[in-house]
Structure formats: C-alpha cells, structure tokens
Amino acid sequence: MSYIKSVDFKDDRLVIINQTKLPLAEEYIITDDYERIALSIERLEVRGAPAIGIAAAYAVALSFKHFKGNAEERFAKVFARLKTTRPTAVNLFWALGEMRSVFEKNKNSENLYHILISKAESIHKDDIEMCERIGANGLKLFDKKLRILTHCNTGALATGGIGTAFAVIYTAFQKNLVEYVYADETRPLLQGSRLTAFELEKAEIPFSIITDSAAAFLMRQGKVDLVITGADRIAVNGDAANKIGTYNLAVLCKHHDIPFYIAAPYTTIDKTCPTGSEIKIEERGKEEIISIAGRQITKESYSVYSPAFDVTPHELIEGIITETGLYKKPYNFLDV
Ligand code: MRU
C-alpha cells in the first residue's frame, strides 16, 4: 500500500507532514533541529503514539549532527526536553529509552551521530513491520463483512506504517470484509474528521464522519458491528489509555452488545504500570476548546477542563490486537 508518511528521514533532515493543516493543505516541516521536533510533538504537528516515538528518536539523533561538546551533557539536555513534550503515550518514553541504551554504548564513538540515526531508522522500520502484522492479526475479528466505528486517528499519520486500528480496517477492507466505516470527528482537535477521513478517502474505503455524540444513536439503529481504536498506553491488567471519548464508546458497546477492540504495538504495553490509574493523562490548554480553527466561539473567561485522553477499563475491552497476537480477557501482560 502506498501511504502518506508521518515522518521521513531525508538528506539528514526530518520531514514532518504538518498534521494541524490536514486535510485542507499538505505542508511540511523540514528540520534538523531537535527543539523544532520537540515543538512539533507539543503542537500535534506530528501526533499519534508510535509516530511521536519515532519523531523523538530522530530528534535525539539529529541533536548530535553538528554537536562537538560534551556528549553526556548534550544527551541529558535533549532527553529531558523530549520527555516533557507529551506525557501519555508510552511509545515516546520507550523510544527515548532505546536511544539512551545505544547512546550509553557509543557515547565515545567518533561515529555517534550515524549510530544514533541508524537506531532511529531501525525503530521506524520496525514500526512499519509491526503495523503490517497488527493488520494481519486483526483479520481474526472478521467472519463476515462488518460496519466499523473508530475514534481519533490510528493510520499512517499516527505511526510509521499503515497504522494500528486503521491497519486492521485497511487489511480487512482489502479482503472485502469491511462494509462501511464511521469516523468519530474526535473533538476537540478533530483527528477523526480531518485525518482519519483523509486516510479513508485515500484508501477508497466508504465512510461517513459522525459527531462524537452520535455514536449511541448509530448503535441503537444497528449500524455498528465493531468498534476498534488505538491506544497510547496499556496497563498490565489491560486498562487502556486512548483519545478522550474512547471510554464513552466502550461503555456504549457494552450496553449495545457490540465488541470493543484495541489495536496497538506490543510496546504500548507498559509493564511498569499495573493498572490504568497510574497512567498520566495529558491536559491541554483552553484555547483548543474555546476556539475552532482559530475562531473564538465562547468567552475567554470561561473555565475549561480538557483531558486529552481517558482510560478504558479492561473489562470493557473484548480483545487487544498487537503484532504478537490477539489477547483476550482476562489480561495479564506481565506473563506475555
Ligand atoms: O493526541 P493524539 O492525536 O496524539 O492522540 C492519538 C490517539 O489517541 C491515537 O488513538 C493513539 O495514539 C493510537 S495511534 C496508533
């Protein structure tokens, strides 16, 4: 499949498609400055758990492109900066940890920059392969053509490859197992109506955008056979953090007897996190709620609470698909 690349490493610079402009404009940020990549992560110009990890890995490597001073001090500064960009997606911390191991072994090498770039490229390449395997493993959910509802964006824009939940949808569609997709618009930043719709259009999968609040009504009408989303962090007991509104869908699925699945790379499982209560949930600024596309829609003086993610309790998750297989309840990821 030819898919749009969330990030691409070319001519010793990182090319990031600016996701805040999609789908109305295709603009790129081309940089070798780690601080610019950190800002891109904070601003959601690059977003989606696996894509954030990949971008951060390249940022670490690029910070050594021209650097001549104390490597340990430099690494500590860059690592600390990137760690603060977004708190919830474990993939960011996982990728930074991988870069740290390679740095520790090679910090005195003349070739440090190229060694770190090779590691970032291998994290990127592995993600592409993981996405393919998640797609293939997800076929186990289909014994007939299904109508699917999904939330946020989990496709190529969110990963290095074809996606996670989107990979399942895409792979099943190629096998004529997808009848229709409903894409939640995903307030407040509209990753569904902007990014998932864009990717569904490119893949020629028939779809409609729905408002987040329409899901219950569609389910009641019998229009949804399966809900599948991604995850930003999965606890050992199977509790899963994902874009705000995911938990609502899981509760609705329970009421309407519709299976609710998560698809994510195995590295999204945080073995240091026993339950969802330990997952740090990002809170975003009020400007994303009081304005839409730069136009203020309510009073600046109003108080806003904007958690960017929620945690779906494990008992509401029918199964979790990773590149290593399909895991069913009860979950205990310490043992697998
Ligand atoms: O805030 P975002 O856009 O980075 O949130 C992304 C999501 O919640 C995705 O569903 C999740 O990262 C899984 S992506 C494969």
mmCIF file of N, CA, C and O in Angstrom, residues 217-295:
data_model
loop_
_atom_site.group_PDB
_atom_site.id
_atom_site.type_symbol
_atom_site.label_atom_id
_atom_site.label_comp_id
_atom_site.label_asym_id
_atom_site.label_seq_id
_atom_site.Cartn_x
_atom_site.Cartn_y
_atom_site.Cartn_z
ATOM 1 N N PHE A 217 -26.613 6.732 19.106
ATOM 2 C CA PHE A 217 -27.765 6.673 18.215
ATOM 3 C C PHE A 217 -27.524 5.680 17.063
ATOM 4 O O PHE A 217 -28.397 4.880 16.707
ATOM 5 N N LEU A 218 -26.323 5.702 16.529
ATOM 6 C CA LEU A 218 -25.990 4.757 15.448
ATOM 7 C C LEU A 218 -26.054 3.317 15.940
ATOM 8 O O LEU A 218 -26.552 2.420 15.258
ATOM 9 N N MET A 219 -25.535 3.121 17.143
ATOM 10 C CA MET A 219 -25.539 1.759 17.707
ATOM 11 C C MET A 219 -26.971 1.282 17.913
ATOM 12 O O MET A 219 -27.321 0.145 17.613
ATOM 13 N N ARG A 220 -27.785 2.175 18.435
ATOM 14 C CA ARG A 220 -29.191 1.847 18.666
ATOM 15 C C ARG A 220 -29.891 1.464 17.363
ATOM 16 O O ARG A 220 -30.754 0.597 17.327
ATOM 17 N N GLN A 221 -29.466 2.118 16.284
ATOM 18 C CA GLN A 221 -30.062 1.833 14.968
ATOM 19 C C GLN A 221 -29.505 0.559 14.336
ATOM 20 O O GLN A 221 -29.885 0.205 13.231
ATOM 21 N N GLY A 222 -28.552 -0.090 15.017
ATOM 22 C CA GLY A 222 -27.974 -1.338 14.490
ATOM 23 C C GLY A 222 -27.008 -1.109 13.347
ATOM 24 O O GLY A 222 -26.816 -1.977 12.491
ATOM 25 N N LYS A 223 -26.356 0.064 13.342
ATOM 26 C CA LYS A 223 -25.465 0.379 12.217
ATOM 27 C C LYS A 223 -23.998 0.069 12.485
ATOM 28 O O LYS A 223 -23.151 0.326 11.639
ATOM 29 N N VAL A 224 -23.695 -0.435 13.693
ATOM 30 C CA VAL A 224 -22.281 -0.665 14.038
ATOM 31 C C VAL A 224 -22.108 -2.112 14.501
ATOM 32 O O VAL A 224 -22.786 -2.569 15.417
ATOM 33 N N ASP A 225 -21.166 -2.843 13.851
ATOM 34 C CA ASP A 225 -20.908 -4.229 14.255
ATOM 35 C C ASP A 225 -19.679 -4.348 15.134
ATOM 36 O O ASP A 225 -19.513 -5.344 15.858
ATOM 37 N N LEU A 226 -18.775 -3.379 15.023
ATOM 38 C CA LEU A 226 -17.482 -3.490 15.720
ATOM 39 C C LEU A 226 -16.933 -2.094 15.955
ATOM 40 O O LEU A 226 -17.037 -1.229 15.078
ATOM 41 N N VAL A 227 -16.367 -1.886 17.156
ATOM 42 C CA VAL A 227 -15.635 -0.635 17.405
ATOM 43 C C VAL A 227 -14.188 -1.009 17.641
ATOM 44 O O VAL A 227 -13.882 -1.938 18.406
ATOM 45 N N ILE A 228 -13.286 -0.317 16.952
ATOM 46 C CA ILE A 228 -11.858 -0.563 17.159
ATOM 47 C C ILE A 228 -11.117 0.768 17.207
ATOM 48 O O ILE A 228 -11.376 1.652 16.388
ATOM 49 N N THR A 229 -10.249 0.883 18.203
ATOM 50 C CA THR A 229 -9.463 2.108 18.366
ATOM 51 C C THR A 229 -8.004 1.724 18.635
ATOM 52 O O THR A 229 -7.683 0.548 18.838
ATOM 53 N N GLY A 230 -7.154 2.731 18.690
ATOM 54 C CA GLY A 230 -5.768 2.519 19.086
ATOM 55 C C GLY A 230 -5.628 2.686 20.585
ATOM 56 O O GLY A 230 -6.627 2.725 21.322
ATOM 57 N N ALA A 231 -4.375 2.788 21.045
ATOM 58 C CA ALA A 231 -4.110 3.076 22.459
ATOM 59 C C ALA A 231 -2.778 3.793 22.576
ATOM 60 O O ALA A 231 -1.882 3.597 21.746
ATOM 61 N N ASP A 232 -2.668 4.610 23.597
ATOM 62 C CA ASP A 232 -1.417 5.332 23.855
ATOM 63 C C ASP A 232 -0.604 4.684 24.955
ATOM 64 O O ASP A 232 0.607 4.869 25.036
ATOM 65 N N ARG A 233 -1.294 3.948 25.824
ATOM 66 C CA ARG A 233 -0.591 3.201 26.880
ATOM 67 C C ARG A 233 -1.560 2.152 27.408
ATOM 68 O O ARG A 233 -2.725 2.454 27.667
ATOM 69 N N ILE A 234 -1.048 0.930 27.555
ATOM 70 C CA ILE A 234 -1.888 -0.155 28.071
ATOM 71 C C ILE A 234 -1.239 -0.671 29.350
ATOM 72 O O ILE A 234 -0.041 -0.977 29.367
ATOM 73 N N ALA A 235 -2.036 -0.740 30.416
ATOM 74 C CA ALA A 235 -1.507 -1.234 31.690
ATOM 75 C C ALA A 235 -1.449 -2.758 31.671
ATOM 76 O O ALA A 235 -2.066 -3.415 30.818
ATOM 77 N N VAL A 236 -0.733 -3.320 32.649
ATOM 78 C CA VAL A 236 -0.568 -4.778 32.724
ATOM 79 C C VAL A 236 -1.924 -5.484 32.814
ATOM 80 O O VAL A 236 -2.118 -6.572 32.276
ATOM 81 N N ASN A 237 -2.895 -4.858 33.464
ATOM 82 C CA ASN A 237 -4.216 -5.509 33.622
ATOM 83 C C ASN A 237 -5.139 -5.255 32.427
ATOM 84 O O ASN A 237 -6.309 -5.637 32.448
ATOM 85 N N GLY A 238 -4.617 -4.591 31.370
ATOM 86 C CA GLY A 238 -5.415 -4.383 30.152
ATOM 87 C C GLY A 238 -6.136 -3.048 30.089
ATOM 88 O O GLY A 238 -6.697 -2.697 29.037
ATOM 89 N N ASP A 239 -6.146 -2.267 31.172
ATOM 90 C CA ASP A 239 -6.741 -0.919 31.090
ATOM 91 C C ASP A 239 -5.983 -0.141 30.006
ATOM 92 O O ASP A 239 -4.742 -0.204 29.966
ATOM 93 N N ALA A 240 -6.714 0.606 29.175
ATOM 94 C CA ALA A 240 -6.032 1.231 28.031
ATOM 95 C C ALA A 240 -6.358 2.710 27.910
ATOM 96 O O ALA A 240 -7.526 3.104 27.861
ATOM 97 N N ALA A 241 -5.304 3.526 27.868
ATOM 98 C CA ALA A 241 -5.489 4.970 27.653
ATOM 99 C C ALA A 241 -5.520 5.242 26.158
ATOM 100 O O ALA A 241 -4.684 4.741 25.401
ATOM 101 N N ASN A 242 -6.485 6.006 25.755
ATOM 102 C CA ASN A 242 -6.560 6.448 24.347
ATOM 103 C C ASN A 242 -7.289 7.787 24.313
ATOM 104 O O ASN A 242 -7.740 8.297 25.350
ATOM 105 N N LYS A 243 -7.418 8.336 23.140
ATOM 106 C CA LYS A 243 -8.016 9.668 22.961
ATOM 107 C C LYS A 243 -9.327 9.821 23.714
ATOM 108 O O LYS A 243 -10.154 8.899 23.725
ATOM 109 N N ILE A 244 -9.492 10.978 24.336
ATOM 110 C CA ILE A 244 -10.691 11.260 25.121
ATOM 111 C C ILE A 244 -11.944 10.934 24.280
ATOM 112 O O ILE A 244 -12.040 11.316 23.112
ATOM 113 N N GLY A 245 -12.852 10.202 24.895
ATOM 114 C CA GLY A 245 -14.052 9.761 24.181
ATOM 115 C C GLY A 245 -14.040 8.268 23.888
ATOM 116 O O GLY A 245 -15.077 7.667 23.587
ATOM 117 N N THR A 246 -12.862 7.643 24.013
ATOM 118 C CA THR A 246 -12.772 6.198 23.759
ATOM 119 C C THR A 246 -13.557 5.421 24.814
ATOM 120 O O THR A 246 -14.284 4.464 24.496
ATOM 121 N N TYR A 247 -13.414 5.848 26.064
ATOM 122 C CA TYR A 247 -14.119 5.171 27.163
ATOM 123 C C TYR A 247 -15.630 5.234 26.933
ATOM 124 O O TYR A 247 -16.344 4.231 27.121
ATOM 125 N N ASN A 248 -16.124 6.400 26.483
ATOM 126 C CA ASN A 248 -17.567 6.521 26.190
ATOM 127 C C ASN A 248 -17.988 5.406 25.229
ATOM 128 O O ASN A 248 -19.026 4.773 25.413
ATOM 129 N N LEU A 249 -17.179 5.202 24.180
ATOM 130 C CA LEU A 249 -17.539 4.205 23.162
ATOM 131 C C LEU A 249 -17.587 2.813 23.772
ATOM 132 O O LEU A 249 -18.481 2.014 23.454
ATOM 133 N N ALA A 250 -16.611 2.513 24.650
ATOM 134 C CA ALA A 250 -16.565 1.173 25.244
ATOM 135 C C ALA A 250 -17.802 0.927 26.113
ATOM 136 O O ALA A 250 -18.378 -0.166 26.112
ATOM 137 N N VAL A 251 -18.229 1.961 26.830
ATOM 138 C CA VAL A 251 -19.441 1.828 27.670
ATOM 139 C C VAL A 251 -20.656 1.612 26.757
ATOM 140 O O VAL A 251 -21.506 0.739 27.013
ATOM 141 N N LEU A 252 -20.712 2.376 25.686
ATOM 142 C CA LEU A 252 -21.842 2.225 24.743
ATOM 143 C C LEU A 252 -21.856 0.834 24.118
ATOM 144 O O LEU A 252 -22.910 0.243 23.901
ATOM 145 N N CYS A 253 -20.677 0.314 23.817
ATOM 146 C CA CYS A 253 -20.587 -1.028 23.221
ATOM 147 C C CYS A 253 -21.149 -2.065 24.180
ATOM 148 O O CYS A 253 -21.871 -2.983 23.774
ATOM 149 N N LYS A 254 -20.806 -1.910 25.443
ATOM 150 C CA LYS A 254 -21.297 -2.866 26.457
ATOM 151 C C LYS A 254 -22.836 -2.844 26.458
ATOM 152 O O LYS A 254 -23.488 -3.885 26.446
ATOM 153 N N HIS A 255 -23.406 -1.643 26.455
ATOM 154 C CA HIS A 255 -24.863 -1.528 26.513
ATOM 155 C C HIS A 255 -25.528 -2.120 25.270
ATOM 156 O O HIS A 255 -26.604 -2.712 25.351
ATOM 157 N N HIS A 256 -24.875 -1.960 24.121
ATOM 158 C CA HIS A 256 -25.491 -2.401 22.864
ATOM 159 C C HIS A 256 -24.978 -3.764 22.399
ATOM 160 O O HIS A 256 -25.286 -4.195 21.277
ATOM 161 N N ASP A 257 -24.160 -4.407 23.246
ATOM 162 C CA ASP A 257 -23.621 -5.731 22.918
ATOM 163 C C ASP A 257 -22.829 -5.728 21.590
ATOM 164 O O ASP A 257 -23.044 -6.567 20.714
ATOM 165 N N ILE A 258 -21.941 -4.755 21.504
ATOM 166 C CA ILE A 258 -21.078 -4.630 20.319
ATOM 167 C C ILE A 258 -19.631 -4.839 20.796
ATOM 168 O O ILE A 258 -19.232 -4.264 21.817
ATOM 169 N N PRO A 259 -18.842 -5.644 20.093
ATOM 170 C CA PRO A 259 -17.465 -5.859 20.573
ATOM 171 C C PRO A 259 -16.596 -4.612 20.441
ATOM 172 O O PRO A 259 -16.625 -3.934 19.414
ATOM 173 N N PHE A 260 -15.833 -4.341 21.498
ATOM 174 C CA PHE A 260 -14.923 -3.187 21.518
ATOM 175 C C PHE A 260 -13.481 -3.718 21.582
ATOM 176 O O PHE A 260 -13.111 -4.423 22.524
ATOM 177 N N TYR A 261 -12.687 -3.402 20.566
ATOM 178 C CA TYR A 261 -11.299 -3.871 20.491
ATOM 179 C C TYR A 261 -10.312 -2.712 20.437
ATOM 180 O O TYR A 261 -10.645 -1.629 19.959
ATOM 181 N N ILE A 262 -9.123 -3.015 20.897
ATOM 182 C CA ILE A 262 -7.989 -2.075 20.822
ATOM 183 C C ILE A 262 -6.915 -2.716 19.943
ATOM 184 O O ILE A 262 -6.703 -3.940 20.028
ATOM 185 N N ALA A 263 -6.242 -1.909 19.129
ATOM 186 C CA ALA A 263 -5.081 -2.411 18.371
ATOM 187 C C ALA A 263 -3.906 -1.480 18.629
ATOM 188 O O ALA A 263 -4.056 -0.255 18.543
ATOM 189 N N ALA A 264 -2.765 -2.055 18.960
ATOM 190 C CA ALA A 264 -1.590 -1.233 19.294
ATOM 191 C C ALA A 264 -0.330 -2.083 19.206
ATOM 192 O O ALA A 264 -0.395 -3.308 19.373
ATOM 193 N N PRO A 265 0.819 -1.452 18.989
ATOM 194 C CA PRO A 265 2.065 -2.237 19.051
ATOM 195 C C PRO A 265 2.268 -2.795 20.455
ATOM 196 O O PRO A 265 1.802 -2.191 21.433
ATOM 197 N N TYR A 266 2.974 -3.924 20.546
ATOM 198 C CA TYR A 266 3.200 -4.532 21.861
ATOM 199 C C TYR A 266 3.909 -3.567 22.810
ATOM 200 O O TYR A 266 3.678 -3.588 24.024
ATOM 201 N N THR A 267 4.741 -2.666 22.247
ATOM 202 C CA THR A 267 5.475 -1.705 23.087
ATOM 203 C C THR A 267 4.554 -0.679 23.747
ATOM 204 O O THR A 267 4.995 0.081 24.608
ATOM 205 N N THR A 268 3.289 -0.656 23.376
ATOM 206 C CA THR A 268 2.327 0.247 24.035
ATOM 207 C C THR A 268 1.965 -0.286 25.425
ATOM 208 O O THR A 268 1.413 0.432 26.251
ATOM 209 N N ILE A 269 2.262 -1.571 25.651
ATOM 210 C CA ILE A 269 2.001 -2.143 26.979
ATOM 211 C C ILE A 269 3.122 -1.690 27.913
ATOM 212 O O ILE A 269 4.305 -1.909 27.635
ATOM 213 N N ASP A 270 2.720 -1.032 28.998
ATOM 214 C CA ASP A 270 3.693 -0.500 29.952
ATOM 215 C C ASP A 270 3.753 -1.444 31.141
ATOM 216 O O ASP A 270 2.863 -1.441 32.002
ATOM 217 N N LYS A 271 4.807 -2.250 31.152
ATOM 218 C CA LYS A 271 4.909 -3.292 32.189
ATOM 219 C C LYS A 271 5.163 -2.699 33.571
ATOM 220 O O LYS A 271 5.071 -3.410 34.561
ATOM 221 N N THR A 272 5.487 -1.402 33.619
ATOM 222 C CA THR A 272 5.700 -0.777 34.936
ATOM 223 C C THR A 272 4.394 -0.197 35.483
ATOM 224 O O THR A 272 4.370 0.421 36.543
ATOM 225 N N CYS A 273 3.331 -0.385 34.732
ATOM 226 C CA CYS A 273 2.075 0.255 35.086
ATOM 227 C C CYS A 273 1.014 -0.825 35.361
ATOM 228 O O CYS A 273 0.448 -1.396 34.424
ATOM 229 N N PRO A 274 0.753 -1.155 36.621
ATOM 230 C CA PRO A 274 -0.145 -2.274 36.912
ATOM 231 C C PRO A 274 -1.580 -2.047 36.435
ATOM 232 O O PRO A 274 -2.229 -2.964 35.925
ATOM 233 N N THR A 275 -2.096 -0.834 36.630
ATOM 234 C CA THR A 275 -3.487 -0.552 36.229
ATOM 235 C C THR A 275 -3.549 0.826 35.568
ATOM 236 O O THR A 275 -2.603 1.609 35.652
ATOM 237 N N GLY A 276 -4.712 1.124 35.004
ATOM 238 C CA GLY A 276 -4.891 2.404 34.320
ATOM 239 C C GLY A 276 -4.790 3.612 35.240
ATOM 240 O O GLY A 276 -4.505 4.722 34.770
ATOM 241 N N SER A 277 -5.001 3.407 36.538
ATOM 242 C CA SER A 277 -4.956 4.574 37.447
ATOM 243 C C SER A 277 -3.588 5.216 37.492
ATOM 244 O O SER A 277 -3.447 6.369 37.872
ATOM 245 N N GLU A 278 -2.544 4.441 37.129
ATOM 246 C CA GLU A 278 -1.182 5.009 37.195
ATOM 247 C C GLU A 278 -0.812 5.733 35.896
ATOM 248 O O GLU A 278 0.279 6.278 35.791
ATOM 249 N N ILE A 279 -1.700 5.736 34.914
ATOM 250 C CA ILE A 279 -1.348 6.382 33.633
ATOM 251 C C ILE A 279 -1.551 7.891 33.749
ATOM 252 O O ILE A 279 -2.621 8.351 34.158
ATOM 253 N N LYS A 280 -0.521 8.648 33.394
ATOM 254 C CA LYS A 280 -0.636 10.109 33.465
ATOM 255 C C LYS A 280 -1.423 10.598 32.252
ATOM 256 O O LYS A 280 -1.114 10.251 31.106
ATOM 257 N N ILE A 281 -2.457 11.357 32.538
ATOM 258 C CA ILE A 281 -3.326 11.853 31.462
ATOM 259 C C ILE A 281 -2.979 13.300 31.143
ATOM 260 O O ILE A 281 -2.989 14.164 32.019
ATOM 261 N N GLU A 282 -2.668 13.526 29.876
ATOM 262 C CA GLU A 282 -2.329 14.882 29.425
ATOM 263 C C GLU A 282 -3.557 15.796 29.509
ATOM 264 O O GLU A 282 -4.656 15.395 29.133
ATOM 265 N N GLU A 283 -3.328 17.006 30.037
ATOM 266 C CA GLU A 283 -4.386 18.030 29.970
ATOM 267 C C GLU A 283 -3.930 19.110 29.012
ATOM 268 O O GLU A 283 -2.777 19.530 29.063
ATOM 269 N N ARG A 284 -4.827 19.546 28.143
ATOM 270 C CA ARG A 284 -4.437 20.528 27.131
ATOM 271 C C ARG A 284 -5.062 21.880 27.448
ATOM 272 O O ARG A 284 -5.953 22.005 28.273
ATOM 273 N N GLY A 285 -4.555 22.882 26.769
ATOM 274 C CA GLY A 285 -4.925 24.261 27.066
ATOM 275 C C GLY A 285 -6.340 24.609 26.636
ATOM 276 O O GLY A 285 -6.935 23.945 25.786
ATOM 277 N N LYS A 286 -6.877 25.690 27.253
ATOM 278 C CA LYS A 286 -8.271 26.053 26.991
ATOM 279 C C LYS A 286 -8.493 26.580 25.583
ATOM 280 O O LYS A 286 -9.587 26.477 25.035
ATOM 281 N N GLU A 287 -7.423 27.110 24.944
ATOM 282 C CA GLU A 287 -7.625 27.691 23.598
ATOM 283 C C GLU A 287 -8.131 26.649 22.588
ATOM 284 O O GLU A 287 -8.835 26.966 21.638
ATOM 285 N N GLU A 288 -7.797 25.348 22.833
ATOM 286 C CA GLU A 288 -8.243 24.304 21.902
ATOM 287 C C GLU A 288 -9.747 24.034 22.035
ATOM 288 O O GLU A 288 -10.366 23.416 21.178
ATOM 289 N N ILE A 289 -10.339 24.500 23.148
ATOM 290 C CA ILE A 289 -11.759 24.272 23.380
ATOM 291 C C ILE A 289 -12.573 25.529 23.071
ATOM 292 O O ILE A 289 -13.659 25.446 22.490
ATOM 293 N N ILE A 290 -12.029 26.663 23.443
ATOM 294 C CA ILE A 290 -12.844 27.886 23.251
ATOM 295 C C ILE A 290 -12.764 28.415 21.821
ATOM 296 O O ILE A 290 -13.531 29.287 21.442
ATOM 297 N N SER A 291 -11.843 27.852 21.021
ATOM 298 C CA SER A 291 -11.741 28.274 19.621
ATOM 299 C C SER A 291 -11.818 27.061 18.709
ATOM 300 O O SER A 291 -11.387 25.970 19.083
ATOM 301 N N ILE A 292 -12.331 27.280 17.509
ATOM 302 C CA ILE A 292 -12.283 26.240 16.483
ATOM 303 C C ILE A 292 -11.613 26.865 15.263
ATOM 304 O O ILE A 292 -12.038 27.924 14.787
ATOM 305 N N ALA A 293 -10.543 26.207 14.793
ATOM 306 C CA ALA A 293 -9.784 26.700 13.633
ATOM 307 C C ALA A 293 -9.446 28.184 13.785
ATOM 308 O O ALA A 293 -9.607 28.974 12.849
ATOM 309 N N GLY A 294 -9.012 28.537 14.982
ATOM 310 C CA GLY A 294 -8.561 29.905 15.216
ATOM 311 C C GLY A 294 -9.676 30.910 15.471
ATOM 312 O O GLY A 294 -9.412 32.076 15.751
ATOM 313 N N ARG A 295 -10.917 30.483 15.410
ATOM 314 C CA ARG A 295 -12.024 31.420 15.630
ATOM 315 C C ARG A 295 -12.617 31.163 17.008
ATOM 316 O O ARG A 295 -13.075 30.047 17.297
#
